[in-house]
Short mmCIF file of C-alpha atoms and ligand atoms in Angstrom, two decimals:
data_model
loop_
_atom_site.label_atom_id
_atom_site.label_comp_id
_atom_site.label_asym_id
_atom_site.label_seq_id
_atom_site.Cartn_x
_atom_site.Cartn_y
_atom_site.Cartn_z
CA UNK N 24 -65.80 -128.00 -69.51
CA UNK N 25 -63.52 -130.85 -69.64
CA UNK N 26 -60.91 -129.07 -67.82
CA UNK N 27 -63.28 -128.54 -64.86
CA UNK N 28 -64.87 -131.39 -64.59
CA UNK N 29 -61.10 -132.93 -64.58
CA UNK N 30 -59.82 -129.98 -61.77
CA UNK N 31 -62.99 -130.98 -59.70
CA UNK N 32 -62.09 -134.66 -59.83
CA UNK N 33 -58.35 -133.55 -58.53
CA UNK N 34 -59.63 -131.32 -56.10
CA UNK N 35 -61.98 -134.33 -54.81
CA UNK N 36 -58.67 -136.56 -54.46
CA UNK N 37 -56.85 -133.76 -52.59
CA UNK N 38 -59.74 -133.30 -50.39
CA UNK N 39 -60.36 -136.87 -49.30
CA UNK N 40 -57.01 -137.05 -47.98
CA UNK N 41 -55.42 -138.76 -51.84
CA UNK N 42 -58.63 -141.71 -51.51
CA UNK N 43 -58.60 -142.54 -55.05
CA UNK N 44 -61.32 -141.25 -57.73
CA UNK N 45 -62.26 -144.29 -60.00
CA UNK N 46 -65.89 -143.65 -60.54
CA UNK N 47 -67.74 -140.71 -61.68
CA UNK N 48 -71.97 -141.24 -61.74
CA UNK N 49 -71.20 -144.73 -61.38
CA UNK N 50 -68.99 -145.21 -64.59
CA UNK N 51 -64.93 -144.75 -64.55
CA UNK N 52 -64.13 -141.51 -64.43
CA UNK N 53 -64.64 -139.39 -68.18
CA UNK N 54 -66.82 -141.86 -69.13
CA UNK N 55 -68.90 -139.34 -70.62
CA UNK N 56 -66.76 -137.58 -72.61
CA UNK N 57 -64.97 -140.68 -74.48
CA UNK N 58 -65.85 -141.81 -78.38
CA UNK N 59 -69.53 -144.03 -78.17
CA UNK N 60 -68.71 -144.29 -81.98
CA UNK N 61 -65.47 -145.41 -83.43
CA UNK N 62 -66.21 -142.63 -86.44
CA UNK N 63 -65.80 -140.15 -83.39
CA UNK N 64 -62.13 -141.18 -83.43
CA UNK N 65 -59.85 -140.10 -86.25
CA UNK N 66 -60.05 -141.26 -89.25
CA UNK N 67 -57.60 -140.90 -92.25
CA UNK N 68 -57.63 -142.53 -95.34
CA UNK N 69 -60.16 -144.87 -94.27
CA UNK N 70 -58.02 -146.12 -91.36
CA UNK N 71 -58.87 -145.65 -87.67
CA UNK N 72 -56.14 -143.49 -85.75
CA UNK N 73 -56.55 -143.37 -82.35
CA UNK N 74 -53.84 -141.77 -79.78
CA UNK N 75 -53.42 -143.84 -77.07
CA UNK N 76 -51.69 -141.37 -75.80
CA UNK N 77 -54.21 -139.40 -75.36
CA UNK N 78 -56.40 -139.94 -72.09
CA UNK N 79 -59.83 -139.83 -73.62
CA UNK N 80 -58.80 -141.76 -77.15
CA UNK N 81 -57.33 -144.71 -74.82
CA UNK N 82 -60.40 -144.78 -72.36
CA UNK N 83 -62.47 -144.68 -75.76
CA UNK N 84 -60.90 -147.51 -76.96
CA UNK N 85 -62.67 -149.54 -73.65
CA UNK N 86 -66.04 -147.60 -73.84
CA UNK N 87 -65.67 -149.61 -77.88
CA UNK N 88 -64.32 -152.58 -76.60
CA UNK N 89 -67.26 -153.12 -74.46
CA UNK N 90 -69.86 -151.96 -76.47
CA UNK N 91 -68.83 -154.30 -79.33
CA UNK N 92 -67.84 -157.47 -76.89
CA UNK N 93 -71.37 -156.74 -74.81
CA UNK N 94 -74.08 -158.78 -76.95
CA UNK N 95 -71.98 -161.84 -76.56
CA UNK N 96 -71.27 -161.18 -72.92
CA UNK N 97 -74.62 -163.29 -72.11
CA UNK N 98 -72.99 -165.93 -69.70
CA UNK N 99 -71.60 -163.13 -67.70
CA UNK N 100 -75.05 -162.85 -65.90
CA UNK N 101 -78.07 -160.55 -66.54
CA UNK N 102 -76.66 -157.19 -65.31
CA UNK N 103 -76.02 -154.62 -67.05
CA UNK N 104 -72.30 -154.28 -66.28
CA UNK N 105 -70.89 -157.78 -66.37
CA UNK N 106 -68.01 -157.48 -68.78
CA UNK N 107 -64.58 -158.33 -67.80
CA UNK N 108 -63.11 -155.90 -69.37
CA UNK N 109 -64.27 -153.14 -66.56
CA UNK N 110 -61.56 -153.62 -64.73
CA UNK N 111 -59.43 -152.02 -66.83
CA UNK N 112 -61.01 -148.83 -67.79
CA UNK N 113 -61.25 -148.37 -64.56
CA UNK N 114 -57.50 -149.16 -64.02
CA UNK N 115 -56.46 -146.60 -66.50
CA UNK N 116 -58.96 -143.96 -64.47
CA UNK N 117 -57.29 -144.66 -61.22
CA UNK N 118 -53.83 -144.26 -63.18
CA UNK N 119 -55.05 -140.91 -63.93
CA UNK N 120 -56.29 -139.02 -60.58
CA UNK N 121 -53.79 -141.06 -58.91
CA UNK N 122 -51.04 -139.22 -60.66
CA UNK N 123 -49.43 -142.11 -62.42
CA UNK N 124 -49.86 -141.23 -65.74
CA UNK N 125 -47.85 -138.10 -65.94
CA UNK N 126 -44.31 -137.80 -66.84
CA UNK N 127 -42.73 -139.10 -64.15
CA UNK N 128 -39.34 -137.61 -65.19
CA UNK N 129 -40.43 -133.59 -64.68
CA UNK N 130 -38.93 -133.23 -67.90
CA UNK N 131 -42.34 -132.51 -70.01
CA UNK N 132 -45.57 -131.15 -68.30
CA UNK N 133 -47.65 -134.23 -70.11
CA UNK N 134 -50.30 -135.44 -67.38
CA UNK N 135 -49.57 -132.25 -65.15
CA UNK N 136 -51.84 -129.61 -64.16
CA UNK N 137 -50.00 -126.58 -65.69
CA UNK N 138 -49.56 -128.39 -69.46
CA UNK N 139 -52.07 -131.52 -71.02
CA UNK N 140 -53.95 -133.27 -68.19
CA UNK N 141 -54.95 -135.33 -70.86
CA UNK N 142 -51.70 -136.41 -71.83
CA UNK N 143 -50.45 -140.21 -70.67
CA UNK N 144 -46.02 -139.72 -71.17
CA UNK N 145 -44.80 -142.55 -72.78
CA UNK N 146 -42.20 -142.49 -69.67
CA UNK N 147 -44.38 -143.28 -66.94
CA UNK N 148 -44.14 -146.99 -66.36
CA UNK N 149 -47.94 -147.29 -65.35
CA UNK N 150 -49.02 -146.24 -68.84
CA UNK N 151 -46.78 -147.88 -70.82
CA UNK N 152 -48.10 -151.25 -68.74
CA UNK N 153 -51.66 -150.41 -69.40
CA UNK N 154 -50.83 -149.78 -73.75
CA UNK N 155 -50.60 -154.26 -73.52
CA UNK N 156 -54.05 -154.29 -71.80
CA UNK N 157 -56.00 -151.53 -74.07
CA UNK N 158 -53.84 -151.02 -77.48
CA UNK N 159 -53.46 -154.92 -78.05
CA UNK N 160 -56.97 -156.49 -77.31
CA UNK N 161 -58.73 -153.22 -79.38
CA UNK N 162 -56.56 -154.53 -82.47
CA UNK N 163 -57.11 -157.63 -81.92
CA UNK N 164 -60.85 -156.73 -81.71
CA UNK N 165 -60.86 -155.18 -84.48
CA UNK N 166 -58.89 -157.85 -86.37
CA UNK N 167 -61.24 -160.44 -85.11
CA UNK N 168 -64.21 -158.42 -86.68
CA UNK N 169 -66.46 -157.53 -83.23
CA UNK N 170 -66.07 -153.73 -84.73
CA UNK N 171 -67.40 -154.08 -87.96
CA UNK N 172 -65.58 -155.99 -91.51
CA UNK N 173 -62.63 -155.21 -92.33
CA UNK N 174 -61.51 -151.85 -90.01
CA UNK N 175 -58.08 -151.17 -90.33
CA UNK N 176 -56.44 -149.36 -87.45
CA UNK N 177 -52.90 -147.69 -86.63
CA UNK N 178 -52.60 -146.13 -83.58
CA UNK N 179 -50.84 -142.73 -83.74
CA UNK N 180 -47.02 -142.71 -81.97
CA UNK N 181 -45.29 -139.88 -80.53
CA UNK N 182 -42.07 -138.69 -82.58
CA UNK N 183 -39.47 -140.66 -81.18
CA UNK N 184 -40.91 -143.81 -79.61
CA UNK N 185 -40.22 -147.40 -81.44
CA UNK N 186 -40.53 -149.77 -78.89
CA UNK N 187 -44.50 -150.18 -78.95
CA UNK N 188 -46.03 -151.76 -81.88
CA UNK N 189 -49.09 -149.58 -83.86
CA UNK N 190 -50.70 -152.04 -85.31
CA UNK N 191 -52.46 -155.32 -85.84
CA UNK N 192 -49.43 -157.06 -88.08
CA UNK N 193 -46.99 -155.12 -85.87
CA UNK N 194 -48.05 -156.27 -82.60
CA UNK N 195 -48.63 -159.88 -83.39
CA UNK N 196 -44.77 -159.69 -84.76
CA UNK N 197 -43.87 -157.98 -81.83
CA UNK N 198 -46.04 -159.89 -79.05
CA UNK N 199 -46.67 -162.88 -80.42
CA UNK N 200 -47.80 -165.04 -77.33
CA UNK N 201 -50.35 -162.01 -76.32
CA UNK N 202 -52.12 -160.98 -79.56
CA UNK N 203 -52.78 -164.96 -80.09
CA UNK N 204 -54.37 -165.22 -76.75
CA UNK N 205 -56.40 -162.02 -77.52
CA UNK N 206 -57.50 -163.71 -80.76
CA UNK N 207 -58.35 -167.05 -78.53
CA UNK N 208 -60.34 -164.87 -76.71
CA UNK N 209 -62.48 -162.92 -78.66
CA UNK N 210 -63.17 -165.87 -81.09
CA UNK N 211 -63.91 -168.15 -77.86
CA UNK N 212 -66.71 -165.38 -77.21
CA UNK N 213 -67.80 -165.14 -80.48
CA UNK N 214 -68.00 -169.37 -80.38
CA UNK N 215 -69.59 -169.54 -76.98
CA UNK N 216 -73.05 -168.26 -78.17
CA UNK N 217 -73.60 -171.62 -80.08
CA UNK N 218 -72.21 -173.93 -77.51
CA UNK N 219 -74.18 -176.71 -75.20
CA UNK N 220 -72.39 -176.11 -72.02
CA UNK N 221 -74.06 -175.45 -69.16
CA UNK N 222 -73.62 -171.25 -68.17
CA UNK N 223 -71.52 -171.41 -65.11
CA UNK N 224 -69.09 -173.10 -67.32
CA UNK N 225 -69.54 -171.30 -70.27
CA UNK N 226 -68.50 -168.33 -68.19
CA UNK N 227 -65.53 -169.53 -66.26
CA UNK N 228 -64.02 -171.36 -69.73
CA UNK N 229 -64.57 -167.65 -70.86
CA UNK N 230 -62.66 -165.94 -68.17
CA UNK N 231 -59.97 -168.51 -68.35
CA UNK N 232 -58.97 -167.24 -72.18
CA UNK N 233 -59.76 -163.81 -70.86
CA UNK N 234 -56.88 -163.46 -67.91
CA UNK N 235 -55.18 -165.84 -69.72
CA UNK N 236 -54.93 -162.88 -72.52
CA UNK N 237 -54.19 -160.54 -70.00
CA UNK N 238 -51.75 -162.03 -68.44
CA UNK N 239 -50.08 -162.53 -72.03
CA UNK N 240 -50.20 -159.21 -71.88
CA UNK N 241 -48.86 -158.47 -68.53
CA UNK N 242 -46.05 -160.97 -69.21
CA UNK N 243 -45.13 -158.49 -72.63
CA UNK N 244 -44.91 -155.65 -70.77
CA UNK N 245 -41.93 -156.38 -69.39
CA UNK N 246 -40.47 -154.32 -71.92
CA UNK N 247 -41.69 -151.18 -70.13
CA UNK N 248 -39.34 -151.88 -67.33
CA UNK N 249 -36.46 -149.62 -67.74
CA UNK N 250 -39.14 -147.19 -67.02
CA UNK N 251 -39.31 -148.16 -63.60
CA UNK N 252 -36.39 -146.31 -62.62
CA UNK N 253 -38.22 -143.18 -62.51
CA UNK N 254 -39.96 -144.42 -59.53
CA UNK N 255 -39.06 -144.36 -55.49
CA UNK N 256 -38.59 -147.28 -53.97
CA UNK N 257 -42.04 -147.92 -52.50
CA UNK N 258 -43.68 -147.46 -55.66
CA UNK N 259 -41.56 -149.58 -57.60
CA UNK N 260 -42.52 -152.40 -54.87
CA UNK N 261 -46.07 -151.34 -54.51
CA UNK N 262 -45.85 -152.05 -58.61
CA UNK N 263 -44.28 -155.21 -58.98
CA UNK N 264 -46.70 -156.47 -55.82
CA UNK N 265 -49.76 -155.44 -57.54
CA UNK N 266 -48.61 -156.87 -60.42
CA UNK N 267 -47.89 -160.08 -59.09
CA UNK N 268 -51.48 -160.02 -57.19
CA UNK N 269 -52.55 -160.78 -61.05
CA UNK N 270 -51.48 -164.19 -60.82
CA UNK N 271 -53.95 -164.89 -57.80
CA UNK N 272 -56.63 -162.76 -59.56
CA UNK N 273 -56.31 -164.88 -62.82
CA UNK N 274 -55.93 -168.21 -61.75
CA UNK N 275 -59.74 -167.15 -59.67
CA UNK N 276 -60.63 -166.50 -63.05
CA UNK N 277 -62.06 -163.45 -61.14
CA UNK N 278 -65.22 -161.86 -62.93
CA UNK N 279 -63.57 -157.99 -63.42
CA UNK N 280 -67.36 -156.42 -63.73
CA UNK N 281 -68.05 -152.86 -63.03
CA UNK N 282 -69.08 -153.47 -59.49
CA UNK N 283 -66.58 -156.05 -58.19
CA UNK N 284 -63.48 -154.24 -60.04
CA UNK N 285 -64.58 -151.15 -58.09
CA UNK N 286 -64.35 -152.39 -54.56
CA UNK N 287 -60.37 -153.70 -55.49
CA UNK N 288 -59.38 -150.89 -56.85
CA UNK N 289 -61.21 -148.37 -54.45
CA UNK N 290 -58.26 -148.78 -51.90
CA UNK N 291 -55.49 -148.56 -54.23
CA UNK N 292 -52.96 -145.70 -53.61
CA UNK N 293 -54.57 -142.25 -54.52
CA UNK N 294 -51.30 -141.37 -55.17
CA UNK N 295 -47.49 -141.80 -56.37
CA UNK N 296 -45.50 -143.47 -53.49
CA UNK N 297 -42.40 -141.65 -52.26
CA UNK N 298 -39.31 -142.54 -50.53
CA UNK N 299 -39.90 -143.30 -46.77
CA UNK N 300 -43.50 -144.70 -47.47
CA UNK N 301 -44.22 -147.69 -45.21
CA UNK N 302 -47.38 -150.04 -45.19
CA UNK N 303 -49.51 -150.10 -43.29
CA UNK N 304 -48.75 -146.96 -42.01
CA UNK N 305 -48.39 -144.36 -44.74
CA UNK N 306 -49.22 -140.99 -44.08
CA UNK N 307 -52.53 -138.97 -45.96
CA UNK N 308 -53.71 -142.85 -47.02
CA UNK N 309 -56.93 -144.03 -45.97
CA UNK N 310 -57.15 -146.63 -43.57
CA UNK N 311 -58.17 -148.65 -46.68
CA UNK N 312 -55.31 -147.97 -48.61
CA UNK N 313 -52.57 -148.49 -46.04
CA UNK N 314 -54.31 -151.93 -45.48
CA UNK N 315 -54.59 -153.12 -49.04
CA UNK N 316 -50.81 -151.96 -49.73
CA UNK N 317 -49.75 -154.02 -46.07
CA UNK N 318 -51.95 -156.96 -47.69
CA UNK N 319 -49.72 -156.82 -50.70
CA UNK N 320 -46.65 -156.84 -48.97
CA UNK N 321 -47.65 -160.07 -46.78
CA UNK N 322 -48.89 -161.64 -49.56
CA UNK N 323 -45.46 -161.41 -51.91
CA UNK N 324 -43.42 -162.00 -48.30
CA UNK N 325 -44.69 -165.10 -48.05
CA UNK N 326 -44.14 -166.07 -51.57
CA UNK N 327 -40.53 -164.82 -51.09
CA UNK N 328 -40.28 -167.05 -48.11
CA UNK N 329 -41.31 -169.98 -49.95
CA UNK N 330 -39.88 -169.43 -52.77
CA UNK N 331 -42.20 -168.54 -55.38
CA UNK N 332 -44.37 -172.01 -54.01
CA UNK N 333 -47.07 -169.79 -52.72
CA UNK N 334 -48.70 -168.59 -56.21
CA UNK N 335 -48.14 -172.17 -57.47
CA UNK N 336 -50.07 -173.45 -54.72
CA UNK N 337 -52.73 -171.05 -55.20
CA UNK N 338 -52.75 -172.28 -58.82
CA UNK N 339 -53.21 -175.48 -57.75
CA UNK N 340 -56.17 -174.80 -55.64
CA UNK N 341 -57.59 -173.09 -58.42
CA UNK N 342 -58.43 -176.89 -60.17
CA UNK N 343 -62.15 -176.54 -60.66
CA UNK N 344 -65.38 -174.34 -61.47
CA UNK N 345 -66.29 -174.52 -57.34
CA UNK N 346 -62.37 -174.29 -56.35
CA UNK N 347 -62.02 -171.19 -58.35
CA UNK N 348 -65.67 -169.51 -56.76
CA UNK N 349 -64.22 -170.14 -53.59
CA UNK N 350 -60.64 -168.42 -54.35
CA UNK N 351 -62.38 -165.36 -55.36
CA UNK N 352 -64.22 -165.55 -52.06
CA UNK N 353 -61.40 -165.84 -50.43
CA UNK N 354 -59.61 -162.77 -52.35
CA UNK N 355 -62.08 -160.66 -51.50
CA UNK N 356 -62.06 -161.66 -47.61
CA UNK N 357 -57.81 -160.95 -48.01
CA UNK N 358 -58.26 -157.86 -49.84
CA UNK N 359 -61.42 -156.08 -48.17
CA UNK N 360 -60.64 -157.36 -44.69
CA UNK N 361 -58.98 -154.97 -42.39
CA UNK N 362 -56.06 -156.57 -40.51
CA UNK N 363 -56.54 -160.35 -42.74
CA UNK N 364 -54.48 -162.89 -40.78
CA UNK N 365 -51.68 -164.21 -43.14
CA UNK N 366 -51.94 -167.60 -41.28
CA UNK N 367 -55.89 -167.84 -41.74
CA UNK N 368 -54.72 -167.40 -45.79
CA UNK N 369 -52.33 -170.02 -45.29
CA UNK N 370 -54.55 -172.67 -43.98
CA UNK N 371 -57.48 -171.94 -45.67
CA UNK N 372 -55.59 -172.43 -49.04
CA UNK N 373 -53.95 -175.42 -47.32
CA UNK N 374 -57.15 -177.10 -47.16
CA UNK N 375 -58.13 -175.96 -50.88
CA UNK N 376 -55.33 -177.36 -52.49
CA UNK N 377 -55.61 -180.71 -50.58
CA UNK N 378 -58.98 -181.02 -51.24
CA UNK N 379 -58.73 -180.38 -55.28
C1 LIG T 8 -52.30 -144.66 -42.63
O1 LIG T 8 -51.16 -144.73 -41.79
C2 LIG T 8 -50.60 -143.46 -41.34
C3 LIG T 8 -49.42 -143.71 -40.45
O2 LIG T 8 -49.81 -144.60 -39.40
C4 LIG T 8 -51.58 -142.64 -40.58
O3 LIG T 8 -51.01 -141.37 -40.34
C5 LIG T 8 -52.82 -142.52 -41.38
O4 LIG T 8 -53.77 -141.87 -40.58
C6 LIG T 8 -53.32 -143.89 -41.79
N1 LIG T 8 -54.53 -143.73 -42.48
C7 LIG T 8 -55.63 -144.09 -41.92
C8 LIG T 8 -56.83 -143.27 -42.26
O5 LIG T 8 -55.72 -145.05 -41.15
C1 LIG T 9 -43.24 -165.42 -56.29
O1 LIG T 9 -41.88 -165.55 -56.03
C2 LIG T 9 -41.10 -165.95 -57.14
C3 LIG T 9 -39.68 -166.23 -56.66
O2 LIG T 9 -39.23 -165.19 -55.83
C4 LIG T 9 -41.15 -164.85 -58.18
O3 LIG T 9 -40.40 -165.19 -59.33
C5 LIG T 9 -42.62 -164.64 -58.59
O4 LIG T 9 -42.73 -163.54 -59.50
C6 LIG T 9 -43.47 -164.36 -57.37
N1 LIG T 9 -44.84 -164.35 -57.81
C7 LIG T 9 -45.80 -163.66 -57.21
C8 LIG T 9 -47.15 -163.78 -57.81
O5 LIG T 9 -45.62 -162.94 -56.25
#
């Protein structure tokens, strides 16, 4: 069952000319089939033991996240999808049909077709990037309280890997700077239900500890790194770009909801770049794709050019509640517009920083 619904979502991707597959009945892809309970997870001994290696136990650990973070989500707005974190389950779904999660070495059929779709190698550099942004805030969740009193969780490790921390007391030794901004966060949400402040602010003060935790996390997965060499070229620069395009995204203190995550990560690659691969003109990409990879490359270009100014001007812009609405405006326009003018992004952010 499983298997076909997964070989139907491959064959979609195939079909569609490599378009990527992030949704699935309007929820990220598997939705259905991950852990609505965390007693659906393993348990031994009392102690919650999720494989984050595993496809469905990781994309389980969001469908929790979000269930448990949801009732103090209020100042996110009435829908019914409004949490930040959507961006990343959907992330980790897009890893998947896009082919990023299997081993990129050849060397074990984890992620492949003919072995464990299910399986996320602990050498692709994509998944080892996205254990900082679903592993850490879940134990930090969980230490925090938002899944009940007192759950203690270890996350189960493949034989042979000790560079990733497994739990709680591990990972705050390990990544201190992240799992304290994860705690910042989820106690600022738990504290915001009680405050005076207006909503609008309520809600951007909210995101602010929110990408600030993520990019804690972003910064700490620098240790997956070596792992990049697996990777052609393009990909490896098509990696470090979208990485970067976090800055920009969190200093927006963009709202990562359901819908809005959706329509940036809709024209991400639908698959692994090869050698030879050339924005805006890579073959079997949609038009969308080739133009949100050429958008990347201007925008890091440019920051190359001026040396690394262009993200702290864009942080600079970003100095108020209406600033910040207007950056995400703006990164939409960049990112959704076919053909986006460099220089129109350069004076319009011109103007925003001057005018801060
Ligand atoms: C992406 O660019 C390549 C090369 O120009 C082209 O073959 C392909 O059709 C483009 N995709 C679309 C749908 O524009
Ligand atoms: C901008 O450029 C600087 C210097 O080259 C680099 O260190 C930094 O990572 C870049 N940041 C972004 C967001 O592209």
């Amino acid at each position: 069952m499983l298997h076909q619904t997964l070989l139907s979502l491959l064959a979609c991707v195939v079909s569609l000319s490599s378009s990527a597959v992030i949704l699935d009945n309007g929820m990220p892809i598997l939705w259905a089939q991950t852990a609505s309970q965390l007693t659906e997870l393993p348990i031994q001994n009392d102690v919650l033991m999720p494989n984050p290696w595993n496809f469905l136990h990781r994309m389980s650990l969001y469908r929790l996240l979000i269930a448990a973070t949801d009732p103090l989500m209020g100042p996110m707005g009435t829908g019914a999808n409004e949490s930040p974190f959507w961006g990343l389950p959907l992330q980790l779904g897009w890893m998947l049909t896009s082919g990023r999660l299997v081993d990129p070495t050849g060397t074990t059929a984890c992620g492949m077709e003919t072995g464990d779709t299910m399986c996320i190698s602990t050498e692709s550099w994509w998944g080892c990037g996205n254990y900082f942004v679903s592993v850490l805030p879940f134990l930090s969740a969980a230490h925090n309280g938002l899944m009940g009193e007192g759950v203690p969780v270890q996350m189960q490790v493949p034989e042979g890997v000790t560079d990733l921390c497994t739990t709680y007391a591990d990972c705050s030794a390990s990544f201190p700077d992240a799992m304290s901004k994860w705690d910042t966060f989820f106690q600022g949400l738990k504290a915001a239900t009680g405050s005076p402040l207006p909503e609008n602010e309520k809600k951007d003060a909210l995101l602010g500890l929110y990408w600030q935790a993520q990019m804690a996390s972003t910064y700490a997965s620098a240790t997956c790194n070596t792992k990049k060499s697996h990777y052609s070229a393009p990909e490896v620069s098509f990696a470090n770009s979208w990485q970067n395009s976090a800055e920009y995204v969190a200093a927006a203190h963009f709202q990562s909801n359901l819908e809005k995550a959706s329509k940036f990560l809709i024209p991400l690659p639908g698959r692994v770049l090869k050698e030879g691969d050339v924005a805006p003109n890579i073959e079997g990409l949609s038009t969308e794709e080739n133009n949100s990879l050429y958008t990347f490359s201007w925008m890091d270009s440019i920051n190359t050019t001026l040396g690394g100014t262009l993200v702290n001007m864009w942080k600079k812009a970003m100095c108020s509640v209406v600033a910040r609405e207007k950056g995400r405006e703006l990164l939409e326009q960049v990112l959704l517009t076919t053909n986006y003018n460099s220089f129109t992004f350069m004076g319009v952010l011109t103007t925003m920083a001057t005018s801060c």
